[in-house]
mmCIF file of C-alpha atoms in Angstrom:
data_model
loop_
_atom_site.group_PDB
_atom_site.id
_atom_site.type_symbol
_atom_site.label_atom_id
_atom_site.label_comp_id
_atom_site.label_asym_id
_atom_site.label_seq_id
_atom_site.Cartn_x
_atom_site.Cartn_y
_atom_site.Cartn_z
ATOM 1 C CA MET C 30 107.052 113.454 141.199
ATOM 2 C CA LYS C 31 105.671 113.087 137.581
ATOM 3 C CA PRO C 32 107.973 114.316 134.750
ATOM 4 C CA SER C 33 106.647 117.617 133.241
ATOM 5 C CA ALA C 34 105.544 117.982 129.647
ATOM 6 C CA ASP C 35 108.728 119.629 128.653
ATOM 7 C CA VAL C 36 110.778 116.574 129.874
ATOM 8 C CA LEU C 37 108.696 114.031 128.102
ATOM 9 C CA GLU C 38 108.968 116.093 124.961
ATOM 10 C CA ILE C 39 112.625 116.331 125.207
ATOM 11 C CA ILE C 40 112.924 112.663 125.796
ATOM 12 C CA ALA C 41 110.648 111.860 122.760
ATOM 13 C CA CYS C 42 112.361 114.185 120.473
ATOM 14 C CA SER C 43 115.878 112.881 121.501
ATOM 15 C CA ILE C 44 114.843 109.253 120.905
ATOM 16 C CA LEU C 45 113.259 110.028 117.513
ATOM 17 C CA ILE C 46 116.325 112.040 116.353
ATOM 18 C CA LEU C 47 118.749 109.188 117.236
ATOM 19 C CA VAL C 48 116.445 106.420 115.786
ATOM 20 C CA SER C 49 115.680 108.377 112.655
ATOM 21 C CA PHE C 50 119.255 109.349 112.068
ATOM 22 C CA VAL C 51 120.615 105.875 112.414
ATOM 23 C CA GLY C 52 117.896 104.460 110.269
ATOM 24 C CA ASN C 53 118.135 106.849 107.385
ATOM 25 C CA VAL C 54 121.805 106.981 107.302
ATOM 26 C CA CYS C 55 121.900 103.156 107.020
ATOM 27 C CA LEU C 56 119.217 103.210 104.348
ATOM 28 C CA PHE C 57 121.058 105.955 102.474
ATOM 29 C CA TYR C 58 124.288 103.893 102.477
ATOM 30 C CA SER C 59 122.687 100.631 101.533
ATOM 31 C CA THR C 60 120.930 102.524 98.600
ATOM 32 C CA SER C 61 123.916 104.390 97.405
ATOM 33 C CA LYS C 62 125.850 101.058 97.129
ATOM 34 C CA CYS C 63 123.202 100.007 94.464
ATOM 35 C CA ILE C 64 123.867 102.943 92.317
ATOM 36 C CA THR C 65 126.217 101.659 89.613
ATOM 37 C CA GLY C 66 124.862 103.568 86.593
ATOM 38 C CA GLY C 67 121.960 106.087 86.428
ATOM 39 C CA LEU C 68 119.575 106.836 89.234
ATOM 40 C CA GLN C 69 116.493 104.525 89.002
ATOM 41 C CA THR C 70 113.129 106.111 90.151
ATOM 42 C CA SER C 71 112.976 103.727 93.168
ATOM 43 C CA PHE C 72 116.662 105.163 94.199
ATOM 44 C CA LEU C 73 115.368 108.764 93.573
ATOM 45 C CA LEU C 74 112.362 108.398 95.735
ATOM 46 C CA ILE C 75 114.068 106.489 98.655
ATOM 47 C CA ILE C 76 116.809 109.134 98.673
ATOM 48 C CA SER C 77 114.331 111.982 98.637
ATOM 49 C CA LEU C 78 112.477 110.367 101.508
ATOM 50 C CA VAL C 79 115.785 110.013 103.405
ATOM 51 C CA PHE C 80 116.441 113.765 103.099
ATOM 52 C CA VAL C 81 112.901 114.679 104.156
ATOM 53 C CA HIS C 82 113.118 112.474 107.277
ATOM 54 C CA LEU C 83 116.501 113.802 108.186
ATOM 55 C CA ILE C 84 115.387 117.478 107.684
ATOM 56 C CA LYS C 85 112.161 116.880 109.788
ATOM 57 C CA ASN C 86 114.311 115.447 112.678
ATOM 58 C CA LEU C 87 117.326 117.615 112.531
ATOM 59 C CA VAL C 88 115.452 120.990 112.262
ATOM 60 C CA VAL C 89 111.892 120.441 113.847
ATOM 61 C CA ASN C 90 112.743 118.147 116.637
ATOM 62 C CA ILE C 91 115.847 119.912 117.618
ATOM 63 C CA LEU C 92 113.912 123.270 117.605
ATOM 64 C CA LYS C 93 111.358 121.526 119.983
ATOM 65 C CA ILE C 94 114.101 120.377 122.268
ATOM 66 C CA VAL C 95 115.500 123.988 122.350
ATOM 67 C CA TYR C 96 111.948 125.432 123.187
ATOM 68 C CA SER C 97 111.088 122.775 125.690
ATOM 69 C CA ALA C 98 114.417 123.383 127.399
ATOM 70 C CA GLY C 99 113.274 126.929 128.103
ATOM 71 C CA ILE C 100 114.887 128.782 125.356
ATOM 72 C CA LEU C 101 112.308 130.956 123.678
ATOM 73 C CA LEU C 102 112.231 130.998 119.898
ATOM 74 C CA ASP C 103 112.481 134.195 118.051
ATOM 75 C CA SER C 104 110.565 134.806 114.792
ATOM 76 C CA VAL C 105 113.258 133.160 112.644
ATOM 77 C CA GLY C 106 112.974 130.027 114.762
ATOM 78 C CA CYS C 107 109.087 130.124 114.702
ATOM 79 C CA LYS C 108 109.295 130.381 110.929
ATOM 80 C CA ALA C 109 111.697 127.434 110.568
ATOM 81 C CA LEU C 110 109.654 125.272 112.913
ATOM 82 C CA HIS C 111 106.327 125.803 111.218
ATOM 83 C CA PHE C 112 107.582 125.888 107.630
ATOM 84 C CA THR C 113 109.792 122.844 108.037
ATOM 85 C CA ALA C 114 107.371 120.754 109.880
ATOM 86 C CA ALA C 115 104.534 121.360 107.299
ATOM 87 C CA LEU C 116 106.900 120.978 104.343
ATOM 88 C CA THR C 117 108.413 117.700 105.462
ATOM 89 C CA THR C 118 105.004 116.167 106.203
ATOM 90 C CA SER C 119 103.499 117.085 103.031
ATOM 91 C CA LEU C 120 106.626 115.947 100.914
ATOM 92 C CA ALA C 121 106.789 112.537 102.838
ATOM 93 C CA ILE C 122 103.087 112.007 101.738
ATOM 94 C CA TRP C 123 103.690 113.095 98.203
ATOM 95 C CA PHE C 124 106.732 110.900 97.761
ATOM 96 C CA MET C 125 105.083 107.873 99.237
ATOM 97 C CA LEU C 126 102.273 108.414 96.828
ATOM 98 C CA HIS C 127 104.633 108.680 93.934
ATOM 99 C CA PHE C 128 106.397 105.530 95.198
ATOM 100 C CA ALA C 129 103.119 103.610 95.248
ATOM 101 C CA LEU C 130 102.061 104.624 91.842
ATOM 102 C CA PHE C 131 105.492 103.876 90.332
ATOM 103 C CA TYR C 132 105.250 100.231 91.675
ATOM 104 C CA HIS C 133 101.452 100.008 90.901
ATOM 105 C CA ARG C 134 102.286 100.776 87.346
ATOM 106 C CA LYS C 135 104.908 98.178 87.311
ATOM 107 C CA LEU C 136 102.870 95.509 89.046
ATOM 108 C CA TYR C 137 99.890 96.068 86.652
ATOM 109 C CA ARG C 138 102.108 95.600 83.673
ATOM 110 C CA ILE C 139 103.106 92.258 85.039
ATOM 111 C CA VAL C 140 99.628 91.096 85.831
ATOM 112 C CA TYR C 141 98.227 92.566 82.577
ATOM 113 C CA PRO C 142 101.218 92.626 80.069
ATOM 114 C CA LEU C 143 101.179 95.366 77.524
ATOM 115 C CA ASN C 144 102.114 95.024 73.931
ATOM 116 C CA ARG C 145 103.787 98.271 73.459
ATOM 117 C CA ALA C 146 107.337 98.885 74.675
ATOM 118 C CA ALA C 147 107.957 100.741 78.055
ATOM 119 C CA ASN C 148 109.004 104.306 77.930
ATOM 120 C CA LEU C 149 112.745 104.648 77.723
ATOM 121 C CA ASN C 150 112.756 108.127 78.984
ATOM 122 C CA GLN C 151 110.981 107.219 82.365
ATOM 123 C CA GLN C 152 114.099 108.040 84.311
ATOM 124 C CA LYS C 153 114.476 111.472 82.946
ATOM 125 C CA TYR C 154 110.663 112.274 83.574
ATOM 126 C CA SER C 155 110.906 110.784 87.095
ATOM 127 C CA LEU C 156 113.647 113.148 87.888
ATOM 128 C CA LYS C 157 111.717 116.040 86.682
ATOM 129 C CA GLU C 158 108.658 114.867 88.630
ATOM 130 C CA ILE C 159 110.504 114.659 91.925
ATOM 131 C CA SER C 160 112.159 117.978 91.447
ATOM 132 C CA ALA C 161 108.846 119.414 90.693
ATOM 133 C CA LEU C 162 107.495 117.970 93.934
ATOM 134 C CA TRP C 163 110.280 119.706 95.952
ATOM 135 C CA VAL C 164 109.521 123.001 94.225
ATOM 136 C CA ALA C 165 105.825 122.593 94.650
ATOM 137 C CA GLY C 166 106.234 121.896 98.349
ATOM 138 C CA VAL C 167 108.251 124.929 98.987
ATOM 139 C CA ALA C 168 105.888 127.124 96.826
ATOM 140 C CA VAL C 169 102.816 125.886 98.642
ATOM 141 C CA TYR C 170 104.163 126.740 102.228
ATOM 142 C CA ILE C 171 105.674 130.093 101.484
ATOM 143 C CA PRO C 172 102.808 131.979 102.900
ATOM 144 C CA VAL C 173 103.393 130.002 106.187
ATOM 145 C CA LEU C 174 107.076 131.028 106.123
ATOM 146 C CA VAL C 175 106.089 134.683 105.393
ATOM 147 C CA TYR C 176 103.162 135.000 108.008
ATOM 148 C CA THR C 177 104.500 132.949 110.927
ATOM 149 C CA LYS C 178 105.760 135.286 113.578
ATOM 150 C CA LYS C 179 106.189 135.662 117.295
ATOM 151 C CA PRO C 180 103.754 137.841 118.920
ATOM 152 C CA GLU C 181 105.144 141.034 120.563
ATOM 153 C CA HIS C 182 103.147 140.517 123.784
ATOM 154 C CA PRO C 183 103.213 136.639 124.432
ATOM 155 C CA ASN C 184 100.905 135.322 127.165
ATOM 156 C CA PRO C 185 102.425 135.651 130.552
ATOM 157 C CA GLY C 186 103.997 132.388 132.036
ATOM 158 C CA ASN C 187 102.060 130.699 134.891
ATOM 159 C CA ASP C 188 101.602 127.310 136.215
ATOM 160 C CA THR C 189 98.576 126.724 133.902
ATOM 161 C CA ALA C 190 100.462 127.804 130.794
ATOM 162 C CA SER C 191 103.381 125.578 131.777
ATOM 163 C CA LEU C 192 101.259 122.640 131.399
ATOM 164 C CA SER C 193 99.561 123.767 128.271
ATOM 165 C CA THR C 194 100.313 121.745 125.272
ATOM 166 C CA ASN C 195 99.515 124.400 122.727
ATOM 167 C CA ARG C 196 101.723 127.114 124.054
ATOM 168 C CA ILE C 197 104.342 126.526 121.326
ATOM 169 C CA TYR C 198 101.609 127.404 119.004
ATOM 170 C CA MET C 199 100.615 130.443 121.006
ATOM 171 C CA ASP C 200 104.241 131.544 120.986
ATOM 172 C CA CYS C 201 104.563 130.939 117.213
ATOM 173 C CA LEU C 202 101.438 132.140 115.434
ATOM 174 C CA THR C 203 100.654 132.072 111.743
ATOM 175 C CA GLY C 204 98.467 134.961 111.091
ATOM 176 C CA PHE C 205 97.418 135.817 107.423
ATOM 177 C CA GLY C 206 95.641 138.942 108.153
ATOM 178 C CA ASN C 207 92.476 138.088 106.310
ATOM 179 C CA GLU C 208 89.829 135.737 107.574
ATOM 180 C CA GLN C 209 89.051 134.427 104.157
ATOM 181 C CA VAL C 210 92.615 133.602 103.294
ATOM 182 C CA GLU C 211 93.010 132.067 106.807
ATOM 183 C CA PHE C 212 89.922 129.940 106.378
ATOM 184 C CA TYR C 213 90.418 128.753 102.678
ATOM 185 C CA TYR C 214 94.243 128.490 102.681
ATOM 186 C CA GLY C 215 95.098 127.776 106.317
ATOM 187 C CA LYS C 216 92.237 125.428 107.095
ATOM 188 C CA ILE C 217 91.043 123.828 103.878
ATOM 189 C CA PHE C 218 93.791 124.129 101.304
ATOM 190 C CA LEU C 219 96.554 123.006 103.666
ATOM 191 C CA VAL C 220 94.627 120.094 104.902
ATOM 192 C CA LEU C 221 93.468 118.977 101.507
ATOM 193 C CA ILE C 222 96.995 118.748 100.073
ATOM 194 C CA ASP C 223 97.874 116.121 102.614
ATOM 195 C CA ILE C 224 94.585 114.240 103.060
ATOM 196 C CA LEU C 225 93.791 113.871 99.310
ATOM 197 C CA PRO C 226 97.061 112.243 98.489
ATOM 198 C CA LEU C 227 96.609 110.095 101.491
ATOM 199 C CA ALA C 228 93.211 109.008 100.263
ATOM 200 C CA ILE C 229 94.720 108.259 96.808
ATOM 201 C CA LEU C 230 97.536 106.387 98.522
ATOM 202 C CA VAL C 231 95.140 104.087 100.326
ATOM 203 C CA PHE C 232 93.247 103.480 97.194
ATOM 204 C CA VAL C 233 96.285 102.564 95.111
ATOM 205 C CA CYS C 234 97.592 100.288 97.887
ATOM 206 C CA PHE C 235 94.329 98.579 98.170
ATOM 207 C CA TRP C 236 94.395 98.086 94.304
ATOM 208 C CA MET C 237 97.956 96.730 94.479
ATOM 209 C CA ALA C 238 96.935 94.333 97.171
ATOM 210 C CA LEU C 239 94.307 92.926 94.825
ATOM 211 C CA LEU C 240 97.000 92.819 91.971
ATOM 212 C CA LEU C 241 99.247 90.912 94.292
ATOM 213 C CA LEU C 242 96.546 88.291 94.989
ATOM 214 C CA GLU C 243 95.888 87.948 91.349
ATOM 215 C CA LYS C 244 99.685 87.613 90.590
ATOM 216 C CA LYS C 245 99.851 84.853 93.283
ATOM 217 C CA LYS C 246 97.194 82.864 91.372
ATOM 218 C CA MET C 247 98.589 83.350 87.902
ATOM 219 C CA THR C 248 99.714 80.268 85.826
ATOM 220 C CA TYR C 249 101.020 79.803 82.330
ATOM 221 C CA GLY C 250 99.326 76.905 80.770
ATOM 222 C CA ASP C 251 98.415 75.416 84.261
ATOM 223 C CA ILE C 252 102.256 75.616 84.981
ATOM 224 C CA TRP C 253 103.420 77.949 87.685
ATOM 225 C CA ILE C 254 106.620 79.979 86.767
ATOM 226 C CA GLY C 255 108.765 81.588 89.540
ATOM 227 C CA ASP C 256 109.475 85.237 89.530
ATOM 228 C CA ASP C 257 112.433 86.624 87.651
ATOM 229 C CA ASP C 258 114.749 89.327 89.419
ATOM 230 C CA SER C 259 112.733 92.185 87.920
ATOM 231 C CA GLU C 260 109.395 90.931 88.916
ATOM 232 C CA THR C 261 110.725 90.179 92.520
ATOM 233 C CA GLU C 262 111.882 93.872 92.753
ATOM 234 C CA VAL C 263 108.383 94.944 91.587
ATOM 235 C CA LEU C 264 106.701 92.692 94.102
ATOM 236 C CA ARG C 265 108.987 93.950 97.021
ATOM 237 C CA GLY C 266 108.156 97.479 96.173
ATOM 238 C CA ALA C 267 104.592 96.867 96.096
ATOM 239 C CA LYS C 268 104.534 95.090 99.286
ATOM 240 C CA PHE C 269 106.698 97.813 100.861
ATOM 241 C CA SER C 270 104.300 100.470 99.697
ATOM 242 C CA ILE C 271 101.361 98.754 101.321
ATOM 243 C CA LEU C 272 103.187 98.442 104.643
ATOM 244 C CA LEU C 273 104.270 102.062 104.579
ATOM 245 C CA MET C 274 100.790 103.209 103.845
ATOM 246 C CA LEU C 275 99.511 101.188 106.809
ATOM 247 C CA LEU C 276 102.132 103.213 108.929
ATOM 248 C CA ILE C 277 101.825 106.716 107.561
ATOM 249 C CA THR C 278 98.102 106.985 107.311
ATOM 250 C CA PRO C 279 97.130 106.109 111.009
ATOM 251 C CA LEU C 280 100.010 108.397 112.124
ATOM 252 C CA TRP C 281 98.798 111.269 110.178
ATOM 253 C CA VAL C 282 95.116 110.886 111.039
ATOM 254 C CA SER C 283 95.876 110.481 114.739
ATOM 255 C CA HIS C 284 98.004 113.633 114.785
ATOM 256 C CA PHE C 285 95.429 115.674 112.847
ATOM 257 C CA ILE C 286 92.595 114.431 115.483
ATOM 258 C CA LEU C 287 94.792 115.369 118.455
ATOM 259 C CA VAL C 288 95.767 118.775 117.091
ATOM 260 C CA TYR C 289 92.210 119.583 116.314
ATOM 261 C CA PHE C 290 91.161 118.749 119.878
ATOM 262 C CA LEU C 291 94.365 120.222 121.362
ATOM 263 C CA LYS C 292 92.638 122.717 123.641
ATOM 264 C CA ASP C 293 90.540 120.100 125.369
ATOM 265 C CA LEU C 294 93.775 117.887 126.027
ATOM 266 C CA ALA C 295 96.033 120.679 127.386
ATOM 267 C CA ALA C 296 96.015 119.475 130.964
ATOM 268 C CA TYR C 297 97.733 116.209 130.038
ATOM 269 C CA ALA C 298 101.456 116.361 130.264
ATOM 270 C CA PHE C 299 102.118 113.466 127.788
ATOM 271 C CA ILE C 300 100.403 115.080 124.812
ATOM 272 C CA PRO C 301 103.384 117.027 123.500
ATOM 273 C CA ALA C 302 105.352 113.907 123.454
ATOM 274 C CA VAL C 303 102.555 112.010 121.744
ATOM 275 C CA LEU C 304 102.124 114.668 119.075
ATOM 276 C CA THR C 305 105.901 114.522 118.370
ATOM 277 C CA ALA C 306 105.901 110.687 118.218
ATOM 278 C CA LEU C 307 102.983 110.882 115.737
ATOM 279 C CA SER C 308 104.398 113.616 113.495
ATOM 280 C CA SER C 309 108.055 112.139 113.363
ATOM 281 C CA GLY C 310 107.110 108.411 113.879
ATOM 282 C CA PHE C 311 107.126 107.712 110.101
ATOM 283 C CA SER C 312 110.514 109.325 109.483
ATOM 284 C CA ALA C 313 112.034 107.087 112.356
ATOM 285 C CA LEU C 314 110.395 103.741 111.594
ATOM 286 C CA SER C 315 110.090 103.722 107.819
ATOM 287 C CA PRO C 316 113.818 103.193 106.956
ATOM 288 C CA PHE C 317 113.939 100.142 109.372
ATOM 289 C CA LEU C 318 110.789 98.751 107.847
ATOM 290 C CA LEU C 319 112.336 98.980 104.381
ATOM 291 C CA MET C 320 115.423 97.125 105.574
ATOM 292 C CA LEU C 321 113.383 94.539 107.480
ATOM 293 C CA VAL C 322 111.247 93.810 104.413
ATOM 294 C CA ASN C 323 114.355 93.335 102.302
ATOM 295 C CA TYR C 324 116.031 91.018 105.167
ATOM 296 C CA LYS C 325 112.843 88.831 105.047
ATOM 297 C CA MET C 326 113.091 88.578 101.345
ATOM 298 C CA LYS C 327 116.661 87.564 101.832
ATOM 299 C CA LEU C 328 118.071 90.626 99.860
ATOM 300 C CA VAL C 329 119.986 93.540 101.400
ATOM 301 C CA SER C 330 118.318 96.179 99.181
ATOM 302 C CA PHE C 331 116.540 97.163 96.110
ATOM 303 C CA CYS C 332 119.608 96.313 94.076
ATOM 304 C CA GLY C 333 120.023 92.759 95.526
ATOM 305 C CA ALA C 334 118.705 91.209 92.281
ATOM 306 C CA GLN C 335 120.915 93.426 90.182
ATOM 307 C CA GLN C 336 124.095 92.435 91.921
ATOM 308 C CA GLU C 337 123.667 88.764 91.175
ATOM 309 C CA LYS C 338 125.323 87.710 88.101
ATOM 310 C CA PRO C 339 123.508 84.817 86.098
ATOM 311 C CA THR C 340 125.400 81.597 85.886
ATOM 312 C CA ALA C 341 125.536 79.635 82.621
ATOM 313 C CA PRO C 342 123.660 76.130 82.762
ATOM 314 C CA PRO C 343 125.633 72.980 82.299
ATOM 315 C CA ALA C 344 125.857 71.944 78.705
ATOM 316 C CA ASP C 345 124.004 68.521 79.445
ATOM 317 C CA ILE C 346 120.970 70.178 80.688
ATOM 318 C CA ILE C 347 118.052 70.773 78.384
ATOM 319 C CA LEU C 348 116.462 74.269 79.021
ATOM 320 C CA SER C 349 112.866 74.553 79.519
ATOM 321 C CA PRO C 350 110.914 76.472 76.989
ATOM 322 C CA TYR C 351 109.571 78.644 79.818
ATOM 323 C CA ALA C 352 113.235 79.525 81.028
#
């Protein structure tokens, strides 16, 4: 006997919750150990991503388990499910774009050094920008929170409906009461606020890949000089941004395509589990990807270079003018 769609979705949600919780808690712990002074922009972005990932799994996937277990959601549960799922998806994309832009700017300054000094108030502005993204995300999805509700007369359950992959969307509807609002806000605006940042993220990461290739070929008077600690941190951040872009973009695009053709795929029992894996896969895998990249670079976290104290060279050694 083949497992039902509900059983497959419960299994998928449970695995994703466990993997994401362990990964994000470990990432938060390793990042918090780095914070000795003020919060740097990279730390703020990583911590923001950790909270977004945990909220998605501890709210959205737990509600999916409750629903798949046969406990019908009321209007409050429907609102929480749709609002949190949409909000965390957009915030993850926005924070990833902010992360990539941050390291692109630093990498560009390494490859093409600027004569003017760096902005000393960058940390304060970054905190304001990240806070503004949280506020903007909540503001954008307030209509979804307000207009999502459970129909008073849901479709009667039968053997066909039990295999339908879109019944959670039928039991939790978002109706704006106006066709123009539904079209321009629900079908265009809510898609653009995800797809445009994703397109910019792909472009920025492609640009960073070109800068990394150019940085690899850089010499100083035909003499190659190794990277210092700050440059190593920038190079790791740029590579990590590219890897995460290669993860989040296919997951979002695949999820969007499957949701668009959901009615045609309703007969397949594995579709709910696949949709859950695509929507929560980034929150589960990205923390381990960050820690894996750092392990390959022989560093524990982004603060690995900061924790190493420079040792004074012996007195009988003549320092190079490039040191």
